[in-house]
mmCIF file of C-alpha atoms and ligand atoms in Angstrom:
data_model
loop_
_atom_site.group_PDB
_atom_site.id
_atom_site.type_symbol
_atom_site.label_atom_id
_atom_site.label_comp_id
_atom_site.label_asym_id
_atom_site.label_seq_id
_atom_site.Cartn_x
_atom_site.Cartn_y
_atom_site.Cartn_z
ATOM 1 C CA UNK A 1 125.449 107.171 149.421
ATOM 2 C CA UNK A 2 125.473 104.122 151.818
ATOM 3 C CA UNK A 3 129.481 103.834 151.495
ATOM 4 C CA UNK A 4 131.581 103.993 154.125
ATOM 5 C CA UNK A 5 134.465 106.588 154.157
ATOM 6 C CA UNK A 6 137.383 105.126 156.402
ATOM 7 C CA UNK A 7 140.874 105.798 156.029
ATOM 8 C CA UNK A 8 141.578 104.082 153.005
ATOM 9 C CA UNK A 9 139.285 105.930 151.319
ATOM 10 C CA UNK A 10 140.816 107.465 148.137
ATOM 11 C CA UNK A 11 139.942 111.177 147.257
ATOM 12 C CA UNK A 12 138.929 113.091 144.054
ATOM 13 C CA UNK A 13 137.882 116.485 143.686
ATOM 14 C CA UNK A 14 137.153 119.651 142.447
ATOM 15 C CA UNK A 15 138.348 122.992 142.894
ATOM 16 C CA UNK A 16 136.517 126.469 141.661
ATOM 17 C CA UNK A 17 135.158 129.498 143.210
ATOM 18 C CA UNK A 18 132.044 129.203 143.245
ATOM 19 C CA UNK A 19 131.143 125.294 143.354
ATOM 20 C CA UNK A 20 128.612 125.000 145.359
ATOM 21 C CA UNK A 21 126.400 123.763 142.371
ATOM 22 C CA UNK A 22 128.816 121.787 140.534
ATOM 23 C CA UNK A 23 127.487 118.730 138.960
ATOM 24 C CA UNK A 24 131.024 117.012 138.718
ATOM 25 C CA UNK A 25 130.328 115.324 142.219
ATOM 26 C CA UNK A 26 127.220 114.187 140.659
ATOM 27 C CA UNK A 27 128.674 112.364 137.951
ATOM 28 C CA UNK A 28 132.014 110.838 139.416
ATOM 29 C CA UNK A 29 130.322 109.772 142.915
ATOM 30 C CA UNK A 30 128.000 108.088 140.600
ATOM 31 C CA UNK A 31 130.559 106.140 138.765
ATOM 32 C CA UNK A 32 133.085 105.600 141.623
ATOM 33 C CA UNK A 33 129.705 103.816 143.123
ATOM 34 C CA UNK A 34 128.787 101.475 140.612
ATOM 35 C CA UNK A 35 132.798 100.911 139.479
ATOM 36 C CA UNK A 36 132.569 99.591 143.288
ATOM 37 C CA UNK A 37 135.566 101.744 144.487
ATOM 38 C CA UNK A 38 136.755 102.957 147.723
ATOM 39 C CA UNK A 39 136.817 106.376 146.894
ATOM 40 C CA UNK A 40 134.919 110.059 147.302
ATOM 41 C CA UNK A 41 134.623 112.894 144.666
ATOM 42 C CA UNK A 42 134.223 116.065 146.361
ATOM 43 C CA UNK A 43 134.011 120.007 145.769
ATOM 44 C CA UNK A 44 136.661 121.852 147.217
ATOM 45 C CA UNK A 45 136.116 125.666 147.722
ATOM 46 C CA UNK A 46 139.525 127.927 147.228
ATOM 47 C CA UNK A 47 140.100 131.827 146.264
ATOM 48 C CA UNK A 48 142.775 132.293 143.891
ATOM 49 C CA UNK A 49 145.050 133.558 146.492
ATOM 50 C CA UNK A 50 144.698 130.304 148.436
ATOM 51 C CA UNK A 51 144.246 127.785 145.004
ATOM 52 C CA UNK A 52 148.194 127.228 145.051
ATOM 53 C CA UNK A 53 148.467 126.109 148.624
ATOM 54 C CA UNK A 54 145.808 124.212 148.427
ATOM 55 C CA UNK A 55 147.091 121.997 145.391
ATOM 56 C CA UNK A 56 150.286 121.548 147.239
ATOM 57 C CA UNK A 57 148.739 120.018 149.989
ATOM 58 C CA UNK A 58 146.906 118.170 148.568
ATOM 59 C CA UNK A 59 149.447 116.890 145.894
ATOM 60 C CA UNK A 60 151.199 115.701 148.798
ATOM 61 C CA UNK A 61 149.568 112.351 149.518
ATOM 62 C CA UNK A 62 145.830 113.574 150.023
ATOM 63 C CA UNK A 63 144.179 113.238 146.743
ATOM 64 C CA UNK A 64 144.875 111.165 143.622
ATOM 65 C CA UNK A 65 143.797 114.672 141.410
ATOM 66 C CA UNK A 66 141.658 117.422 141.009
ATOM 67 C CA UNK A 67 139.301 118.659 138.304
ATOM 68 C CA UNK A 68 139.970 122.882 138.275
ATOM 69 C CA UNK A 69 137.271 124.996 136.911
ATOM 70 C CA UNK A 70 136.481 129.056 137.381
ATOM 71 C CA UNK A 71 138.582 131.062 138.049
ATOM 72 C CA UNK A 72 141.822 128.773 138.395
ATOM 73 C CA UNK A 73 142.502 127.221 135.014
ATOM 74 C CA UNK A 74 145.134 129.461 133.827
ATOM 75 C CA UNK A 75 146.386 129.480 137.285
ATOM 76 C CA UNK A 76 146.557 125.809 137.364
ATOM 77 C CA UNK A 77 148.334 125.352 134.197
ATOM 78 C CA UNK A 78 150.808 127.835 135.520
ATOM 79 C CA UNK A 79 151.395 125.871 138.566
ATOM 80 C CA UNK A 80 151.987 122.167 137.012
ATOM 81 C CA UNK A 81 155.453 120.590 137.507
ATOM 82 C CA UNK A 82 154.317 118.934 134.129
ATOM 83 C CA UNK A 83 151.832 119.881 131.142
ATOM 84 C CA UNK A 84 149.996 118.066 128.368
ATOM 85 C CA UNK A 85 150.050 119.432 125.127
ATOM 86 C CA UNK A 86 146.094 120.337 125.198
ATOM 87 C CA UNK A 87 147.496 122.830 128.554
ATOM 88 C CA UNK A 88 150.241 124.489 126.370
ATOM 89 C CA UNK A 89 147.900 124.730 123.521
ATOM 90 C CA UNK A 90 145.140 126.244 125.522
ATOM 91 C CA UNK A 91 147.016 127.613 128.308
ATOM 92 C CA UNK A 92 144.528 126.227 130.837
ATOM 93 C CA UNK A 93 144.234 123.003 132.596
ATOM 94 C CA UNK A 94 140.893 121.648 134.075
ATOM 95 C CA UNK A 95 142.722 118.569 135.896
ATOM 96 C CA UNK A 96 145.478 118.297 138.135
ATOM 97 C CA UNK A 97 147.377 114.792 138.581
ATOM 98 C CA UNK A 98 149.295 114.004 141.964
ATOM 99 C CA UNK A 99 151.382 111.761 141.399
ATOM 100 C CA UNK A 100 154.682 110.875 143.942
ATOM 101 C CA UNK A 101 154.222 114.676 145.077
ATOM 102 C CA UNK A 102 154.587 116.048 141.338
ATOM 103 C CA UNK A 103 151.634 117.838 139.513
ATOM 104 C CA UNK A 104 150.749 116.877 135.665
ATOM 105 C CA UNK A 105 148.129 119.339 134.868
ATOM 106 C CA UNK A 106 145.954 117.958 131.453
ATOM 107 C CA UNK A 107 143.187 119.361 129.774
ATOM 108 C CA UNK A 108 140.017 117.351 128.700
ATOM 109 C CA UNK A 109 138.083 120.276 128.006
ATOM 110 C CA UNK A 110 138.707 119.913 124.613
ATOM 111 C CA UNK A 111 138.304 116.066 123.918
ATOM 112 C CA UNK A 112 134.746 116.740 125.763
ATOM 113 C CA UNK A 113 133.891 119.297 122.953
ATOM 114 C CA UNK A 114 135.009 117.084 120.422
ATOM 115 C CA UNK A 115 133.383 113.905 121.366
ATOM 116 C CA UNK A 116 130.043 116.075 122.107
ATOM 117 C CA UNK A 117 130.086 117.589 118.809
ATOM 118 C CA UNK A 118 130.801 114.677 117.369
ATOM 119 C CA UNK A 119 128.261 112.498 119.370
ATOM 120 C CA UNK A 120 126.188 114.961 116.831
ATOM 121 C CA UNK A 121 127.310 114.434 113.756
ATOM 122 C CA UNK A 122 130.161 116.524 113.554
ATOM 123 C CA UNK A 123 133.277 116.396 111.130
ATOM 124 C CA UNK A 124 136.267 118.741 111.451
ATOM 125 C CA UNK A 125 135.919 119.511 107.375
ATOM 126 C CA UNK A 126 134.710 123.130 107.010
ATOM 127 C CA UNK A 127 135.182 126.137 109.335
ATOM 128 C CA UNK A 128 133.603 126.394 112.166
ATOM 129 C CA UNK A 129 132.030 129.747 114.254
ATOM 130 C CA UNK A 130 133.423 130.069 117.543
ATOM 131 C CA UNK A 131 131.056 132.623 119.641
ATOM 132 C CA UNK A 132 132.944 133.926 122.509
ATOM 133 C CA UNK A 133 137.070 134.686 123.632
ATOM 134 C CA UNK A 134 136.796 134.119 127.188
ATOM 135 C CA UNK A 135 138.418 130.741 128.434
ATOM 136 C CA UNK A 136 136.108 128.305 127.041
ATOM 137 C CA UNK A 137 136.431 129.791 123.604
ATOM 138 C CA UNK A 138 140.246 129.781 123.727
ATOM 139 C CA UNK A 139 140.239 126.165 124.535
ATOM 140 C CA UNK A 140 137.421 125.192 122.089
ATOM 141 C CA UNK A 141 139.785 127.039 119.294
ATOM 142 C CA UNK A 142 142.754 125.554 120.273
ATOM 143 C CA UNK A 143 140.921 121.950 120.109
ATOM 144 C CA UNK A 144 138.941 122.083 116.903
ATOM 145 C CA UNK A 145 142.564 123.434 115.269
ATOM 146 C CA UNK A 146 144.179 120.310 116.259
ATOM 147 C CA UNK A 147 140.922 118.058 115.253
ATOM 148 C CA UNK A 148 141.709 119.309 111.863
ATOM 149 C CA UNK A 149 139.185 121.923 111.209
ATOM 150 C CA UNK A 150 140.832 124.353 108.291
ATOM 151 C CA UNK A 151 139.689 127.240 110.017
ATOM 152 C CA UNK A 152 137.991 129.435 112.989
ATOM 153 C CA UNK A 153 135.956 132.116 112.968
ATOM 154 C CA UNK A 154 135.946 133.407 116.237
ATOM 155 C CA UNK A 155 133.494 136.049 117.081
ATOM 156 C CA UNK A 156 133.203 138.210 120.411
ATOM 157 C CA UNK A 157 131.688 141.355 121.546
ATOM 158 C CA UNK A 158 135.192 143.153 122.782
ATOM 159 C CA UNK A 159 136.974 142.828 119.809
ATOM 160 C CA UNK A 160 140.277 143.068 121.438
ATOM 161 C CA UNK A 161 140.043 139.717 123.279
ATOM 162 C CA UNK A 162 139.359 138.278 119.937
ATOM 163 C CA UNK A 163 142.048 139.863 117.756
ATOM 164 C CA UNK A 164 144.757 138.635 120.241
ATOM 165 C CA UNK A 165 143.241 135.200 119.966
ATOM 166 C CA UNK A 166 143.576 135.333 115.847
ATOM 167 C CA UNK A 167 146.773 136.757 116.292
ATOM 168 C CA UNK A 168 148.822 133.777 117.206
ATOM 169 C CA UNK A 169 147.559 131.882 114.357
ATOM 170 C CA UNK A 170 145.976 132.303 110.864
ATOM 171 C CA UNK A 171 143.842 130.127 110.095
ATOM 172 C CA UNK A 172 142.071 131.930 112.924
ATOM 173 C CA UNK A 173 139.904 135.590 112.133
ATOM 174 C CA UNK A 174 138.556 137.714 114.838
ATOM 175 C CA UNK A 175 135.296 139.033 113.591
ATOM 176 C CA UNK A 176 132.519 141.356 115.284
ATOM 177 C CA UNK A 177 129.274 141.025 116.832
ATOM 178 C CA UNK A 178 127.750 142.359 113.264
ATOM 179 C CA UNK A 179 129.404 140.098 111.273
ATOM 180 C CA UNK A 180 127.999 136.613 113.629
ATOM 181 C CA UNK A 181 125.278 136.209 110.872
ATOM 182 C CA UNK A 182 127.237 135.913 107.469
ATOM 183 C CA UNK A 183 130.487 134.057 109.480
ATOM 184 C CA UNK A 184 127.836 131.369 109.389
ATOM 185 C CA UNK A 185 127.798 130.135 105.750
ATOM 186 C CA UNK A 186 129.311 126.855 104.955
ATOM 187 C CA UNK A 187 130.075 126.423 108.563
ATOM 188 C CA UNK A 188 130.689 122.479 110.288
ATOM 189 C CA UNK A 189 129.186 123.734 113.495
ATOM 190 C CA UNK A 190 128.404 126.875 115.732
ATOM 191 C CA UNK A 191 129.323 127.030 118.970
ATOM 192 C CA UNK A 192 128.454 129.307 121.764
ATOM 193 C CA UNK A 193 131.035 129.781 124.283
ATOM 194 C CA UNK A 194 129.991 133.223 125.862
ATOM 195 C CA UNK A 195 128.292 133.162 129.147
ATOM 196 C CA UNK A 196 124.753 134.271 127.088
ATOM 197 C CA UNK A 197 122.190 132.322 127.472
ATOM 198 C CA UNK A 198 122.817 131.782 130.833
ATOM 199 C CA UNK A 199 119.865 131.565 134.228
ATOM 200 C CA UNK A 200 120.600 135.025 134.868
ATOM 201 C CA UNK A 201 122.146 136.499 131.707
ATOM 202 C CA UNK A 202 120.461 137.904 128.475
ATOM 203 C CA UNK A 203 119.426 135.808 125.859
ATOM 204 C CA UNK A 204 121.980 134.653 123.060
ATOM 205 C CA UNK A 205 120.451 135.696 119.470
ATOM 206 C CA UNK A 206 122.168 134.954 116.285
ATOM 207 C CA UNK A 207 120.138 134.071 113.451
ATOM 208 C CA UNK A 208 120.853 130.717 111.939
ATOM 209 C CA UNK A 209 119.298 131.848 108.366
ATOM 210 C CA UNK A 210 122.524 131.827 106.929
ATOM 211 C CA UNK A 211 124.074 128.033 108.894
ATOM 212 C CA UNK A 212 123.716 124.777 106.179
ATOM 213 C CA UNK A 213 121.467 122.523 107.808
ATOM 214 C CA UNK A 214 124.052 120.182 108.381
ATOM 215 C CA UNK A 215 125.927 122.719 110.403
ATOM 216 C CA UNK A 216 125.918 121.169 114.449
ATOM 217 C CA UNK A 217 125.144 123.714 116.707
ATOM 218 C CA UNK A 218 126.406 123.888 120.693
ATOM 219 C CA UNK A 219 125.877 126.130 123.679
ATOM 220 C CA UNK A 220 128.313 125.171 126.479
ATOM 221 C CA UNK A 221 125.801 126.459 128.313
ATOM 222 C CA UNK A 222 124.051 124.050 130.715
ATOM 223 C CA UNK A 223 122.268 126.559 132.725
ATOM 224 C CA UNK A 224 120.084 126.257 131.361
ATOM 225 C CA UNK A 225 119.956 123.242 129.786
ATOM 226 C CA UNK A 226 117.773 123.982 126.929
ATOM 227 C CA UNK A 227 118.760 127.691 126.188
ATOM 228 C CA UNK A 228 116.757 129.794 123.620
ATOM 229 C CA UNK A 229 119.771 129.034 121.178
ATOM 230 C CA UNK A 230 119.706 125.142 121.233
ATOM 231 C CA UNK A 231 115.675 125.714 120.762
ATOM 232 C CA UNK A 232 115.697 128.032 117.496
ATOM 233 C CA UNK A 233 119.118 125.552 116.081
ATOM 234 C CA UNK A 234 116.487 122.903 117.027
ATOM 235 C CA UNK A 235 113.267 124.397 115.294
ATOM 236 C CA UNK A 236 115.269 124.348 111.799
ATOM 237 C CA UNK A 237 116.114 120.984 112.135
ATOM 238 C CA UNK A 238 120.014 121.216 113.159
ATOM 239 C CA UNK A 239 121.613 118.630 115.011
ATOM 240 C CA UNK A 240 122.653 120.239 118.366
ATOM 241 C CA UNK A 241 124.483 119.463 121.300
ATOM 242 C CA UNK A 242 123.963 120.664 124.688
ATOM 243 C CA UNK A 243 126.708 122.096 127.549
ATOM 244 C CA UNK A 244 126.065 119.478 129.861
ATOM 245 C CA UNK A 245 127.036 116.616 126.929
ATOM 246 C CA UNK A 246 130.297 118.684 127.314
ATOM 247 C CA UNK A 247 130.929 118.330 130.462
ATOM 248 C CA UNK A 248 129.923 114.499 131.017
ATOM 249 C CA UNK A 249 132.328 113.861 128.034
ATOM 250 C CA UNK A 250 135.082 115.854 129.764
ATOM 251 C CA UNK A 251 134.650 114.218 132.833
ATOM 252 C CA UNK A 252 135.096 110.853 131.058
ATOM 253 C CA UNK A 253 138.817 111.279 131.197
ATOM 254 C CA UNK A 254 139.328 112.765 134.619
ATOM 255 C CA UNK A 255 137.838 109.606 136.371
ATOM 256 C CA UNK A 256 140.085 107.305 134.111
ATOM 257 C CA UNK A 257 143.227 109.482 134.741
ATOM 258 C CA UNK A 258 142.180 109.449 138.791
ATOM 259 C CA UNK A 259 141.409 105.663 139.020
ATOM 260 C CA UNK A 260 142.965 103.917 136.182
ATOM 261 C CA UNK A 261 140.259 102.302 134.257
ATOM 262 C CA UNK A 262 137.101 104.227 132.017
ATOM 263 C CA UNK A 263 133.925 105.004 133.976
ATOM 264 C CA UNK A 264 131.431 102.335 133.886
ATOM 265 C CA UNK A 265 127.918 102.583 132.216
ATOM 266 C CA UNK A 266 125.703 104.859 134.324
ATOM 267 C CA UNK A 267 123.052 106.961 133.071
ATOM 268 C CA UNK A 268 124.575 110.088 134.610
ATOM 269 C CA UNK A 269 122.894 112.341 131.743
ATOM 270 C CA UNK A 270 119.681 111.587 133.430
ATOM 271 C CA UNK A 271 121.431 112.016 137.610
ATOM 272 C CA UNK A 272 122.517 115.879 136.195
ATOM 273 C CA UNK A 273 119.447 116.705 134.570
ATOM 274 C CA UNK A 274 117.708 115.751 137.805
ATOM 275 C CA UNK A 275 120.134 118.345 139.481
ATOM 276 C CA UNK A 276 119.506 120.707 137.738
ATOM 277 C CA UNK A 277 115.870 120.207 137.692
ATOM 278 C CA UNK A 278 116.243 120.302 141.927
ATOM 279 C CA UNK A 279 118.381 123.503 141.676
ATOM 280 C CA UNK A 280 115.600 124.934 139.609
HETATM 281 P P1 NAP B 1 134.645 133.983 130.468
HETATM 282 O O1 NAP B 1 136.108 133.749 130.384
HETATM 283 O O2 NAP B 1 134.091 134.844 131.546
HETATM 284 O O3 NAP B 1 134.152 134.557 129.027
HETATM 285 C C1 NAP B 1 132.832 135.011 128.858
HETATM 286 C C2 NAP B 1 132.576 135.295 127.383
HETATM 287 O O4 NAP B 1 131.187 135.677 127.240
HETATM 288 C C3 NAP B 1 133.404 136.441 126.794
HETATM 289 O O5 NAP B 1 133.681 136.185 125.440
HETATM 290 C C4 NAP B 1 132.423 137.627 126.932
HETATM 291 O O6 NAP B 1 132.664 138.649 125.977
HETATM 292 C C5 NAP B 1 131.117 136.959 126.601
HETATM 293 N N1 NAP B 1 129.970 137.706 127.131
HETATM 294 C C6 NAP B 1 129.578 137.805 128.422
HETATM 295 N N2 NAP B 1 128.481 138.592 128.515
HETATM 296 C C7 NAP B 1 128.194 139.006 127.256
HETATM 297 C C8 NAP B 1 127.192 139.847 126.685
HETATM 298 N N3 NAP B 1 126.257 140.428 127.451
HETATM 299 N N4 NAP B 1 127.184 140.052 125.347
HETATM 300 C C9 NAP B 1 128.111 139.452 124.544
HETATM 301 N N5 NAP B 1 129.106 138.654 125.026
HETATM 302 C C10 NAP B 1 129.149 138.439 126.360
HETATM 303 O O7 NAP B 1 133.868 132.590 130.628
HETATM 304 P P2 NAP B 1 134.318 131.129 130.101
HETATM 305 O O8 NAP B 1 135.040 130.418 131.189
HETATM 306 O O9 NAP B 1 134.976 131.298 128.797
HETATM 307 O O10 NAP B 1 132.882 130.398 129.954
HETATM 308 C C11 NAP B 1 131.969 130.780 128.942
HETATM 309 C C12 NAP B 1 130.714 129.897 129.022
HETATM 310 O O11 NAP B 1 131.049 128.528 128.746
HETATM 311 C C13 NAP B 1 130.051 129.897 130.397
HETATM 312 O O12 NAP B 1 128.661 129.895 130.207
HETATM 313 C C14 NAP B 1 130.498 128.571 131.008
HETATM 314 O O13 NAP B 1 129.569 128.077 131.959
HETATM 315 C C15 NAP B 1 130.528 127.690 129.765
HETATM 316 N N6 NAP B 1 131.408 126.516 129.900
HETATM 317 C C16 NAP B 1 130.830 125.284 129.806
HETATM 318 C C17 NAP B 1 131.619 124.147 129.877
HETATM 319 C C18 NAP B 1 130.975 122.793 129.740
HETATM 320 O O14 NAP B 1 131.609 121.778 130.051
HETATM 321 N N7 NAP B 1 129.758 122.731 129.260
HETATM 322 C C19 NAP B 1 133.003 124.256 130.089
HETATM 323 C C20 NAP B 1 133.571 125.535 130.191
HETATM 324 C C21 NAP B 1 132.745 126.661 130.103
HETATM 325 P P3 NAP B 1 133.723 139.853 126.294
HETATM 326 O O15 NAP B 1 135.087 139.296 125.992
HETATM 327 O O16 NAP B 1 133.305 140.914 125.360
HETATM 328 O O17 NAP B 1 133.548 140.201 127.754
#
């Protein structure tokens, strides 16, 4: 970046533990550049114990916002002076809003699912597999409720986490591991939102046999990019969606809450997939 950083320099961030390899600096750097702003997008290190102080300093005059990602979502929903309704639904914010010393947390996590999904051909009309009840399931539960879909079935391998999920409303049912396979007919789409699939983690295997064609499946999982899921969905002809068409679309938002106006037309798909490519 040939910019220079002087002190009128606005700043953007994010906050996580780890996020070292975050691609959001990628993307917003990238469209702060070609918007022509005087402005920087940077990662910002905190452990949860110091995640609190570290928003109130910054909420003070330093930053215009933050984007929040693992492990401080809950935490900074909890902290907000002021939440959307997509933070009370999900009870998790991925971005923070300074503005005159308050903090209005939001959530976009759930409009980037949406408009991913969709992006694919996906209509909230029939019921939809949720795989997963960590954080990213909650959310994506929460969102595809209000989107209109007329149920969820969420499935997870503690069955616990996914029972107290269902239980705060019915149109939700917490299934097993065993039952993945058969929640699958006459879905709209089937989402993974476990960590499987993952550079490092075991592979995630459903069988689609029992999907409609039609049915759009997603991995949030962007590491990596093509996971052995996305390629089976995309041997029997689904229309898919990838993690990292997720997380562009949820950074869409962020940069127009931070700056005011909608990110300009950059090809940042193509800036992330070289990132990842680098990071091997
Ligand atoms: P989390 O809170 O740690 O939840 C992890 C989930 O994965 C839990 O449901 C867990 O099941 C399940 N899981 C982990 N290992 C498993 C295994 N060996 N077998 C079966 N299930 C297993 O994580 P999260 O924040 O929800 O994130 C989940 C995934 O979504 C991650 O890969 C994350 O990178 C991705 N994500 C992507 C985006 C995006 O923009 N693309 C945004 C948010 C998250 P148990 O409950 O049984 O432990």
């Amino acid at each position: 970046m040939s910019r220079a950083i002087t002190a009128a320099t606005l700043m953007a961030g994010v906050v996580g533990d780890p996020i070292r390899h975050s691609l959001s600096p990628v993307i917003h750097n990238a469209w702060i550049e070609a918007a022509g702003l005087d402005a920087v997008y940077v990662a910002l290190p905190a452990l949860p114990e110091s995640f609190a102080g570290l928003v109130r300093g910054l909420s003070s005059g330093a930053a215009l916002g933050v984007n929040v990602t693992i492990p401080h979502k809950e935490q900074a929903a909890a902290i907000a002076d002021e939440r959307s309704s997509a933070v009370v639904r999900a009870g998790a914010a991925n971005l923070l809003i300074f503005r005159d010393g308050r903090v209005l947390a939001d959530n976009t996590d759930g409009t980037g699912l949406l408009s991913a999904l969709r992006a694919a051909g996906f209509e909230p009309l029939s019921p939809v597999v949720v795989l997963g009840a960590g954080g990213a399931a909650r959310g994506a539960v929460q969102s595809l409720l209000a989107a209109g879909v007329p149920s969820v079935r969420l499935v997870n391998r503690s069955a616990e986490r996914a029972r107290a999920i269902a239980a705060a409303d019915n149109r939700i049912s917490a299934l097993g591991w065993d039952d993945a396979r058969h929640a699958l007919d006459g879905v709209a789409a089937v989402i993974n939102a476990t960590s499987l699939g993952m550079t490092g983690q075991p592979p995630l295997e459903l069988a689609l046999d029992l999907a409609p064609p039609t049915a759009v499946v997603m991995d949030m999982v962007y590491r990596p990019l093509q996971t052995p899921f996305l390629g089976a969905a995309k041997a029997r002809g689904h229309p898919t969606a990838d993690g990292l068409s997720m997380l562009i679309a949820q950074a869409r938002p962020s940069f127009e809450a931070f700056f005011g106006r909608p990110p300009p037309d950059v090809d940042v798909r193509s800036l992330c997939e070289r990132a990842l490519g680098e990071a091997g």
